JSON list of C-alpha atoms in Angstrom, two decimals:
[
{"chain": "A", "resi": 1, "resn": "MET", "atom": "CA", "xyz": [-0.01, 0.07, -0.12]},
{"chain": "A", "resi": 2, "resn": "THR", "atom": "CA", "xyz": [1.31, 3.42, -0.91]},
{"chain": "A", "resi": 3, "resn": "THR", "atom": "CA", "xyz": [0.61, 6.06, 1.56]},
{"chain": "A", "resi": 4, "resn": "HIS", "atom": "CA", "xyz": [0.95, 9.83, 1.23]},
{"chain": "A", "resi": 5, "resn": "THR", "atom": "CA", "xyz": [0.04, 12.72, 3.26]},
{"chain": "A", "resi": 6, "resn": "THR", "atom": "CA", "xyz": [-2.38, 14.86, 1.20]},
{"chain": "A", "resi": 7, "resn": "ALA", "atom": "CA", "xyz": [-4.63, 17.87, 1.52]},
{"chain": "A", "resi": 8, "resn": "ALA", "atom": "CA", "xyz": [-7.22, 16.34, -0.63]},
{"chain": "A", "resi": 9, "resn": "SER", "atom": "CA", "xyz": [-9.02, 14.46, 2.24]},
{"chain": "A", "resi": 10, "resn": "ALA", "atom": "CA", "xyz": [-11.88, 13.85, 0.16]},
{"chain": "A", "resi": 11, "resn": "SER", "atom": "CA", "xyz": [-9.92, 11.40, -1.85]},
{"chain": "A", "resi": 12, "resn": "ALA", "atom": "CA", "xyz": [-7.97, 9.91, 1.28]},
{"chain": "A", "resi": 13, "resn": "THR", "atom": "CA", "xyz": [-8.95, 7.41, 3.77]},
{"chain": "A", "resi": 14, "resn": "THR", "atom": "CA", "xyz": [-7.04, 6.92, 7.25]},
{"chain": "A", "resi": 15, "resn": "SER", "atom": "CA", "xyz": [-5.31, 3.73, 7.30]},
{"chain": "A", "resi": 16, "resn": "ALA", "atom": "CA", "xyz": [-6.23, 1.42, 10.00]},
{"chain": "A", "resi": 17, "resn": "SER", "atom": "CA", "xyz": [-2.88, -0.21, 10.21]},
{"chain": "A", "resi": 18, "resn": "ALA", "atom": "CA", "xyz": [-1.03, 2.94, 11.20]},
{"chain": "A", "resi": 19, "resn": "PRO", "atom": "CA", "xyz": [0.61, 3.04, 14.54]},
{"chain": "A", "resi": 20, "resn": "ALA", "atom": "CA", "xyz": [-1.19, 4.85, 17.53]},
{"chain": "A", "resi": 21, "resn": "GLY", "atom": "CA", "xyz": [-0.72, 8.44, 16.97]},
{"chain": "A", "resi": 22, "resn": "ALA", "atom": "CA", "xyz": [0.57, 8.40, 13.22]},
{"chain": "A", "resi": 23, "resn": "SER", "atom": "CA", "xyz": [-1.52, 9.57, 10.52]},
{"chain": "A", "resi": 24, "resn": "THR", "atom": "CA", "xyz": [-1.11, 8.05, 7.14]},
{"chain": "A", "resi": 25, "resn": "THR", "atom": "CA", "xyz": [-3.37, 8.16, 4.16]},
{"chain": "A", "resi": 26, "resn": "THR", "atom": "CA", "xyz": [-4.17, 6.20, 0.99]},
{"chain": "A", "resi": 27, "resn": "VAL", "atom": "CA", "xyz": [-4.63, 8.32, -1.92]},
{"chain": "A", "resi": 28, "resn": "ASP", "atom": "CA", "xyz": [-6.63, 7.23, -4.90]},
{"chain": "A", "resi": 29, "resn": "PRO", "atom": "CA", "xyz": [-4.63, 8.51, -7.76]},
{"chain": "A", "resi": 30, "resn": "THR", "atom": "CA", "xyz": [-7.70, 8.72, -10.23]},
{"chain": "A", "resi": 31, "resn": "THR", "atom": "CA", "xyz": [-9.67, 10.96, -7.72]},
{"chain": "A", "resi": 32, "resn": "GLY", "atom": "CA", "xyz": [-6.78, 13.27, -7.20]},
{"chain": "A", "resi": 33, "resn": "ILE", "atom": "CA", "xyz": [-6.28, 13.46, -10.94]},
{"chain": "A", "resi": 34, "resn": "THR", "atom": "CA", "xyz": [-9.94, 14.37, -11.56]},
{"chain": "A", "resi": 35, "resn": "ALA", "atom": "CA", "xyz": [-9.88, 16.79, -8.82]},
{"chain": "A", "resi": 36, "resn": "ALA", "atom": "CA", "xyz": [-6.85, 18.43, -10.08]},
{"chain": "A", "resi": 37, "resn": "GLY", "atom": "CA", "xyz": [-8.29, 18.75, -13.72]},
{"chain": "A", "resi": 38, "resn": "ALA", "atom": "CA", "xyz": [-11.52, 20.10, -12.52]},
{"chain": "A", "resi": 39, "resn": "SER", "atom": "CA", "xyz": [-9.57, 23.01, -10.99]},
{"chain": "A", "resi": 40, "resn": "ARG", "atom": "CA", "xyz": [-7.55, 23.68, -13.97]},
{"chain": "A", "resi": 41, "resn": "SER", "atom": "CA", "xyz": [-8.30, 27.18, -15.48]},
{"chain": "A", "resi": 42, "resn": "ARG", "atom": "CA", "xyz": [-5.20, 27.77, -17.75]},
{"chain": "A", "resi": 43, "resn": "LEU", "atom": "CA", "xyz": [-5.29, 28.01, -21.56]},
{"chain": "A", "resi": 44, "resn": "ASP", "atom": "CA", "xyz": [-5.73, 24.99, -23.65]},
{"chain": "A", "resi": 45, "resn": "PHE", "atom": "CA", "xyz": [-2.60, 25.52, -25.94]},
{"chain": "A", "resi": 46, "resn": "ALA", "atom": "CA", "xyz": [-3.61, 23.01, -28.69]},
{"chain": "A", "resi": 47, "resn": "ARG", "atom": "CA", "xyz": [-7.08, 24.68, -29.12]},
{"chain": "A", "resi": 48, "resn": "ALA", "atom": "CA", "xyz": [-5.80, 28.35, -28.89]},
{"chain": "A", "resi": 49, "resn": "ALA", "atom": "CA", "xyz": [-2.86, 27.93, -31.18]},
{"chain": "A", "resi": 50, "resn": "PRO", "atom": "CA", "xyz": [-3.60, 24.66, -33.38]},
{"chain": "A", "resi": 51, "resn": "LYS", "atom": "CA", "xyz": [-0.86, 25.54, -35.97]},
{"chain": "A", "resi": 52, "resn": "VAL", "atom": "CA", "xyz": [1.65, 26.09, -33.46]},
{"chain": "A", "resi": 53, "resn": "PHE", "atom": "CA", "xyz": [0.84, 22.84, -31.65]},
{"chain": "A", "resi": 54, "resn": "ARG", "atom": "CA", "xyz": [0.94, 20.74, -34.74]},
{"chain": "A", "resi": 55, "resn": "MET", "atom": "CA", "xyz": [4.32, 22.36, -35.86]},
{"chain": "A", "resi": 56, "resn": "ILE", "atom": "CA", "xyz": [5.72, 21.12, -32.27]},
{"chain": "A", "resi": 57, "resn": "ILE", "atom": "CA", "xyz": [4.19, 17.64, -33.14]},
{"chain": "A", "resi": 58, "resn": "GLY", "atom": "CA", "xyz": [5.98, 17.69, -36.39]},
{"chain": "A", "resi": 59, "resn": "LEU", "atom": "CA", "xyz": [9.37, 18.64, -34.82]},
{"chain": "A", "resi": 60, "resn": "ASP", "atom": "CA", "xyz": [8.83, 15.97, -32.29]},
{"chain": "A", "resi": 61, "resn": "ALA", "atom": "CA", "xyz": [8.23, 13.41, -35.10]},
{"chain": "A", "resi": 62, "resn": "ALA", "atom": "CA", "xyz": [11.08, 14.31, -37.25]},
{"chain": "A", "resi": 63, "resn": "ALA", "atom": "CA", "xyz": [13.60, 14.57, -34.21]},
{"chain": "A", "resi": 64, "resn": "ARG", "atom": "CA", "xyz": [12.84, 10.82, -33.40]},
{"chain": "A", "resi": 65, "resn": "GLU", "atom": "CA", "xyz": [13.47, 9.79, -36.86]},
{"chain": "A", "resi": 66, "resn": "GLY", "atom": "CA", "xyz": [16.36, 7.20, -36.70]},
{"chain": "A", "resi": 67, "resn": "LEU", "atom": "CA", "xyz": [16.83, 7.22, -33.02]},
{"chain": "A", "resi": 68, "resn": "ASP", "atom": "CA", "xyz": [16.50, 4.12, -30.74]},
{"chain": "A", "resi": 69, "resn": "PRO", "atom": "CA", "xyz": [13.04, 4.43, -29.17]},
{"chain": "A", "resi": 70, "resn": "ALA", "atom": "CA", "xyz": [14.67, 3.45, -25.74]},
{"chain": "A", "resi": 71, "resn": "LEU", "atom": "CA", "xyz": [17.16, 6.36, -26.11]},
{"chain": "A", "resi": 72, "resn": "VAL", "atom": "CA", "xyz": [14.33, 8.88, -26.90]},
{"chain": "A", "resi": 73, "resn": "GLU", "atom": "CA", "xyz": [12.47, 8.07, -23.82]},
{"chain": "A", "resi": 74, "resn": "LEU", "atom": "CA", "xyz": [15.54, 8.44, -21.73]},
{"chain": "A", "resi": 75, "resn": "ILE", "atom": "CA", "xyz": [16.30, 11.85, -23.04]},
{"chain": "A", "resi": 76, "resn": "GLN", "atom": "CA", "xyz": [12.59, 12.93, -22.47]},
{"chain": "A", "resi": 77, "resn": "ILE", "atom": "CA", "xyz": [12.40, 11.61, -19.03]},
{"chain": "A", "resi": 78, "resn": "ARG", "atom": "CA", "xyz": [15.73, 13.23, -18.08]},
{"chain": "A", "resi": 79, "resn": "ALA", "atom": "CA", "xyz": [14.64, 16.64, -19.54]},
{"chain": "A", "resi": 80, "resn": "SER", "atom": "CA", "xyz": [11.51, 16.47, -17.62]},
{"chain": "A", "resi": 81, "resn": "HIS", "atom": "CA", "xyz": [13.09, 15.69, -14.47]},
{"chain": "A", "resi": 82, "resn": "LEU", "atom": "CA", "xyz": [15.22, 18.67, -14.96]},
{"chain": "A", "resi": 83, "resn": "ASN", "atom": "CA", "xyz": [12.47, 20.87, -15.82]},
{"chain": "A", "resi": 84, "resn": "HIS", "atom": "CA", "xyz": [10.26, 19.46, -12.96]},
{"chain": "A", "resi": 85, "resn": "CYS", "atom": "CA", "xyz": [7.50, 18.59, -15.36]},
{"chain": "A", "resi": 86, "resn": "ALA", "atom": "CA", "xyz": [5.55, 16.07, -13.64]},
{"chain": "A", "resi": 87, "resn": "TYR", "atom": "CA", "xyz": [3.13, 15.83, -16.81]},
{"chain": "A", "resi": 88, "resn": "CYS", "atom": "CA", "xyz": [5.65, 14.90, -19.32]},
{"chain": "A", "resi": 89, "resn": "LEU", "atom": "CA", "xyz": [7.72, 12.76, -16.86]},
{"chain": "A", "resi": 90, "resn": "HIS", "atom": "CA", "xyz": [4.53, 10.52, -16.07]},
{"chain": "A", "resi": 91, "resn": "MET", "atom": "CA", "xyz": [3.79, 10.34, -19.73]},
{"chain": "A", "resi": 92, "resn": "HIS", "atom": "CA", "xyz": [7.31, 9.31, -20.89]},
{"chain": "A", "resi": 93, "resn": "THR", "atom": "CA", "xyz": [7.88, 6.95, -18.01]},
{"chain": "A", "resi": 94, "resn": "ASN", "atom": "CA", "xyz": [4.56, 5.25, -19.17]},
{"chain": "A", "resi": 95, "resn": "ASP", "atom": "CA", "xyz": [5.71, 5.35, -22.81]},
{"chain": "A", "resi": 96, "resn": "ALA", "atom": "CA", "xyz": [8.98, 3.67, -21.69]},
{"chain": "A", "resi": 97, "resn": "ARG", "atom": "CA", "xyz": [7.44, 1.01, -19.68]},
{"chain": "A", "resi": 98, "resn": "LYS", "atom": "CA", "xyz": [4.83, 0.12, -22.76]},
{"chain": "A", "resi": 99, "resn": "ALA", "atom": "CA", "xyz": [8.00, 0.01, -24.87]},
{"chain": "A", "resi": 100, "resn": "GLY", "atom": "CA", "xyz": [9.56, -2.59, -22.50]},
{"chain": "A", "resi": 101, "resn": "GLU", "atom": "CA", "xyz": [11.89, -0.29, -20.69]},
{"chain": "A", "resi": 102, "resn": "ASP", "atom": "CA", "xyz": [13.37, -1.93, -17.50]},
{"chain": "A", "resi": 103, "resn": "GLU", "atom": "CA", "xyz": [12.00, -0.49, -14.27]},
{"chain": "A", "resi": 104, "resn": "ASP", "atom": "CA", "xyz": [15.45, -0.28, -12.56]},
{"chain": "A", "resi": 105, "resn": "ARG", "atom": "CA", "xyz": [16.53, 1.94, -15.32]},
{"chain": "A", "resi": 106, "resn": "LEU", "atom": "CA", "xyz": [13.59, 4.19, -15.18]},
{"chain": "A", "resi": 107, "resn": "HIS", "atom": "CA", "xyz": [14.48, 4.55, -11.48]},
{"chain": "A", "resi": 108, "resn": "MET", "atom": "CA", "xyz": [18.18, 5.28, -12.19]},
{"chain": "A", "resi": 109, "resn": "VAL", "atom": "CA", "xyz": [17.71, 8.03, -14.96]},
{"chain": "A", "resi": 110, "resn": "ALA", "atom": "CA", "xyz": [17.62, 10.96, -12.35]},
{"chain": "A", "resi": 111, "resn": "LEU", "atom": "CA", "xyz": [20.73, 9.58, -10.88]},
{"chain": "A", "resi": 112, "resn": "TRP", "atom": "CA", "xyz": [22.59, 8.10, -13.99]},
{"chain": "A", "resi": 113, "resn": "ARG", "atom": "CA", "xyz": [26.01, 9.36, -13.11]},
{"chain": "A", "resi": 114, "resn": "GLU", "atom": "CA", "xyz": [25.86, 7.46, -9.87]},
{"chain": "A", "resi": 115, "resn": "ALA", "atom": "CA", "xyz": [24.43, 4.16, -11.64]},
{"chain": "A", "resi": 116, "resn": "ARG", "atom": "CA", "xyz": [26.19, 4.21, -14.99]},
{"chain": "A", "resi": 117, "resn": "HIS", "atom": "CA", "xyz": [26.17, 0.46, -15.00]},
{"chain": "A", "resi": 118, "resn": "PHE", "atom": "CA", "xyz": [22.53, 0.66, -15.87]},
{"chain": "A", "resi": 119, "resn": "PHE", "atom": "CA", "xyz": [23.25, 2.80, -19.08]},
{"chain": "A", "resi": 120, "resn": "THR", "atom": "CA", "xyz": [25.36, 2.27, -22.20]},
{"chain": "A", "resi": 121, "resn": "PRO", "atom": "CA", "xyz": [28.25, 4.83, -23.06]},
{"chain": "A", "resi": 122, "resn": "LYS", "atom": "CA", "xyz": [26.02, 6.02, -25.84]},
{"chain": "A", "resi": 123, "resn": "GLU", "atom": "CA", "xyz": [22.98, 6.54, -23.58]},
{"chain": "A", "resi": 124, "resn": "GLN", "atom": "CA", "xyz": [25.25, 8.32, -21.00]},
{"chain": "A", "resi": 125, "resn": "ALA", "atom": "CA", "xyz": [26.62, 10.73, -23.61]},
{"chain": "A", "resi": 126, "resn": "ALA", "atom": "CA", "xyz": [22.93, 11.63, -24.63]},
{"chain": "A", "resi": 127, "resn": "LEU", "atom": "CA", "xyz": [21.94, 12.02, -20.93]},
{"chain": "A", "resi": 128, "resn": "ALA", "atom": "CA", "xyz": [24.86, 14.53, -20.39]},
{"chain": "A", "resi": 129, "resn": "LEU", "atom": "CA", "xyz": [24.10, 16.42, -23.46]},
{"chain": "A", "resi": 130, "resn": "THR", "atom": "CA", "xyz": [20.38, 16.55, -22.55]},
{"chain": "A", "resi": 131, "resn": "GLU", "atom": "CA", "xyz": [21.43, 17.98, -19.14]},
{"chain": "A", "resi": 132, "resn": "ALA", "atom": "CA", "xyz": [23.76, 20.52, -20.71]},
{"chain": "A", "resi": 133, "resn": "VAL", "atom": "CA", "xyz": [21.39, 21.78, -23.19]},
{"chain": "A", "resi": 134, "resn": "THR", "atom": "CA", "xyz": [18.33, 21.88, -20.91]},
{"chain": "A", "resi": 135, "resn": "LEU", "atom": "CA", "xyz": [20.34, 23.68, -18.11]},
{"chain": "A", "resi": 136, "resn": "VAL", "atom": "CA", "xyz": [22.10, 25.81, -20.93]},
{"chain": "A", "resi": 137, "resn": "ALA", "atom": "CA", "xyz": [21.98, 29.24, -18.80]},
{"chain": "A", "resi": 138, "resn": "ASP", "atom": "CA", "xyz": [24.13, 27.44, -15.97]},
{"chain": "A", "resi": 139, "resn": "GLY", "atom": "CA", "xyz": [27.08, 27.02, -18.15]},
{"chain": "A", "resi": 140, "resn": "GLY", "atom": "CA", "xyz": [26.37, 26.56, -21.82]},
{"chain": "A", "resi": 141, "resn": "VAL", "atom": "CA", "xyz": [27.16, 23.15, -23.47]},
{"chain": "A", "resi": 142, "resn": "PRO", "atom": "CA", "xyz": [30.67, 22.21, -22.40]},
{"chain": "A", "resi": 143, "resn": "ASP", "atom": "CA", "xyz": [33.07, 21.16, -25.17]},
{"chain": "A", "resi": 144, "resn": "ALA", "atom": "CA", "xyz": [33.86, 17.90, -23.20]},
{"chain": "A", "resi": 145, "resn": "VAL", "atom": "CA", "xyz": [30.17, 17.02, -23.17]},
{"chain": "A", "resi": 146, "resn": "TYR", "atom": "CA", "xyz": [29.54, 17.84, -26.87]},
{"chain": "A", "resi": 147, "resn": "ALA", "atom": "CA", "xyz": [32.65, 15.93, -27.83]},
{"chain": "A", "resi": 148, "resn": "GLU", "atom": "CA", "xyz": [31.56, 12.76, -26.04]},
{"chain": "A", "resi": 149, "resn": "ALA", "atom": "CA", "xyz": [28.16, 12.87, -27.74]},
{"chain": "A", "resi": 150, "resn": "ALA", "atom": "CA", "xyz": [29.98, 13.50, -31.08]},
{"chain": "A", "resi": 151, "resn": "ALA", "atom": "CA", "xyz": [32.11, 10.58, -30.33]},
{"chain": "A", "resi": 152, "resn": "HIS", "atom": "CA", "xyz": [28.85, 8.25, -30.11]},
{"chain": "A", "resi": 153, "resn": "PHE", "atom": "CA", "xyz": [26.51, 9.72, -32.56]},
{"chain": "A", "resi": 154, "resn": "ASP", "atom": "CA", "xyz": [27.03, 10.47, -36.27]},
{"chain": "A", "resi": 155, "resn": "ASP", "atom": "CA", "xyz": [26.12, 14.02, -37.49]},
{"chain": "A", "resi": 156, "resn": "ARG", "atom": "CA", "xyz": [22.62, 13.18, -38.45]},
{"chain": "A", "resi": 157, "resn": "GLU", "atom": "CA", "xyz": [22.16, 11.18, -35.09]},
{"chain": "A", "resi": 158, "resn": "LEU", "atom": "CA", "xyz": [23.60, 14.02, -33.25]},
{"chain": "A", "resi": 159, "resn": "ALA", "atom": "CA", "xyz": [21.31, 16.58, -35.02]},
{"chain": "A", "resi": 160, "resn": "HIS", "atom": "CA", "xyz": [18.42, 14.42, -34.08]},
{"chain": "A", "resi": 161, "resn": "VAL", "atom": "CA", "xyz": [19.41, 13.91, -30.63]},
{"chain": "A", "resi": 162, "resn": "LEU", "atom": "CA", "xyz": [19.61, 17.82, -30.18]},
{"chain": "A", "resi": 163, "resn": "SER", "atom": "CA", "xyz": [16.31, 18.44, -32.14]},
{"chain": "A", "resi": 164, "resn": "LEU", "atom": "CA", "xyz": [14.59, 15.89, -29.54]},
{"chain": "A", "resi": 165, "resn": "ILE", "atom": "CA", "xyz": [16.21, 17.65, -26.56]},
{"chain": "A", "resi": 166, "resn": "LEU", "atom": "CA", "xyz": [14.97, 21.04, -27.87]},
{"chain": "A", "resi": 167, "resn": "THR", "atom": "CA", "xyz": [11.60, 19.36, -28.46]},
{"chain": "A", "resi": 168, "resn": "ILE", "atom": "CA", "xyz": [11.00, 18.01, -24.86]},
{"chain": "A", "resi": 169, "resn": "ASN", "atom": "CA", "xyz": [12.23, 21.08, -23.54]},
{"chain": "A", "resi": 170, "resn": "THR", "atom": "CA", "xyz": [9.61, 22.87, -25.60]},
{"chain": "A", "resi": 171, "resn": "TRP", "atom": "CA", "xyz": [6.85, 20.38, -24.52]},
{"chain": "A", "resi": 172, "resn": "ASN", "atom": "CA", "xyz": [8.01, 20.67, -20.73]},
{"chain": "A", "resi": 173, "resn": "ARG", "atom": "CA", "xyz": [7.51, 24.66, -20.80]},
{"chain": "A", "resi": 174, "resn": "VAL", "atom": "CA", "xyz": [4.10, 24.16, -22.71]},
{"chain": "A", "resi": 175, "resn": "ALA", "atom": "CA", "xyz": [2.83, 21.67, -19.95]},
{"chain": "A", "resi": 176, "resn": "LEU", "atom": "CA", "xyz": [4.22, 23.76, -17.11]},
{"chain": "A", "resi": 177, "resn": "ALA", "atom": "CA", "xyz": [3.09, 27.21, -18.47]},
{"chain": "A", "resi": 178, "resn": "THR", "atom": "CA", "xyz": [-0.54, 25.66, -19.11]},
{"chain": "A", "resi": 179, "resn": "GLY", "atom": "CA", "xyz": [-0.82, 23.80, -16.00]},
{"chain": "A", "resi": 180, "resn": "LYS", "atom": "CA", "xyz": [-0.97, 20.36, -17.39]},
{"chain": "A", "resi": 181, "resn": "ILE", "atom": "CA", "xyz": [-2.09, 17.57, -14.58]},
{"chain": "A", "resi": 182, "resn": "ALA", "atom": "CA", "xyz": [0.39, 14.50, -14.21]},
{"chain": "A", "resi": 183, "resn": "GLY", "atom": "CA", "xyz": [-1.68, 11.36, -14.76]},
{"chain": "A", "resi": 184, "resn": "THR", "atom": "CA", "xyz": [-3.55, 12.70, -17.70]},
{"chain": "A", "resi": 185, "resn": "ASP", "atom": "CA", "xyz": [-2.58, 12.32, -21.24]},
{"chain": "A", "resi": 186, "resn": "GLU", "atom": "CA", "xyz": [-3.90, 14.61, -23.86]},
{"chain": "A", "resi": 187, "resn": "ARG", "atom": "CA", "xyz": [-2.33, 13.02, -26.85]},
{"chain": "A", "resi": 188, "resn": "THR", "atom": "CA", "xyz": [-5.38, 11.05, -27.38]},
{"chain": "A", "resi": 189, "resn": "ARG", "atom": "CA", "xyz": [-7.64, 13.85, -28.14]}
]
């Protein structure tokens, strides 16, 4: 049983197995997602700017071409961690699971440097580049990070990796600015 402390007491029940004096609650994520969605009052970007939205979708599709789908998800997950985008993180970890990604690797993406043995040298280079580009204001893209990525990807692949990093950063910013709710997936609209 997963326990969380929550302010949404309407969707929580007190656990009878908690030690005396301890307060734990069990949260129904579906109820919480529904409640969060009902309180959403921000712009629907896809409806307000459909041409721009379709162009981002096109960039995303083009960026993925020729890249290993597992690598695509790792890049998107890491950028979403760094940008604190729960909506995209939830979506891409689910996509990775559906594609057969290993749970252990998914848990280690945020700490990949401390768990390098979970990732190939090529994936490590892509994750380092993802971090540098995502956090570009903190110090640019160091030559060593770029050189390591260039050693693992040919020019076409590297351009696609960079495009994918730019795209997920755009998606993260759209989701954060418009208040997307983690646990929902609007791609099916």
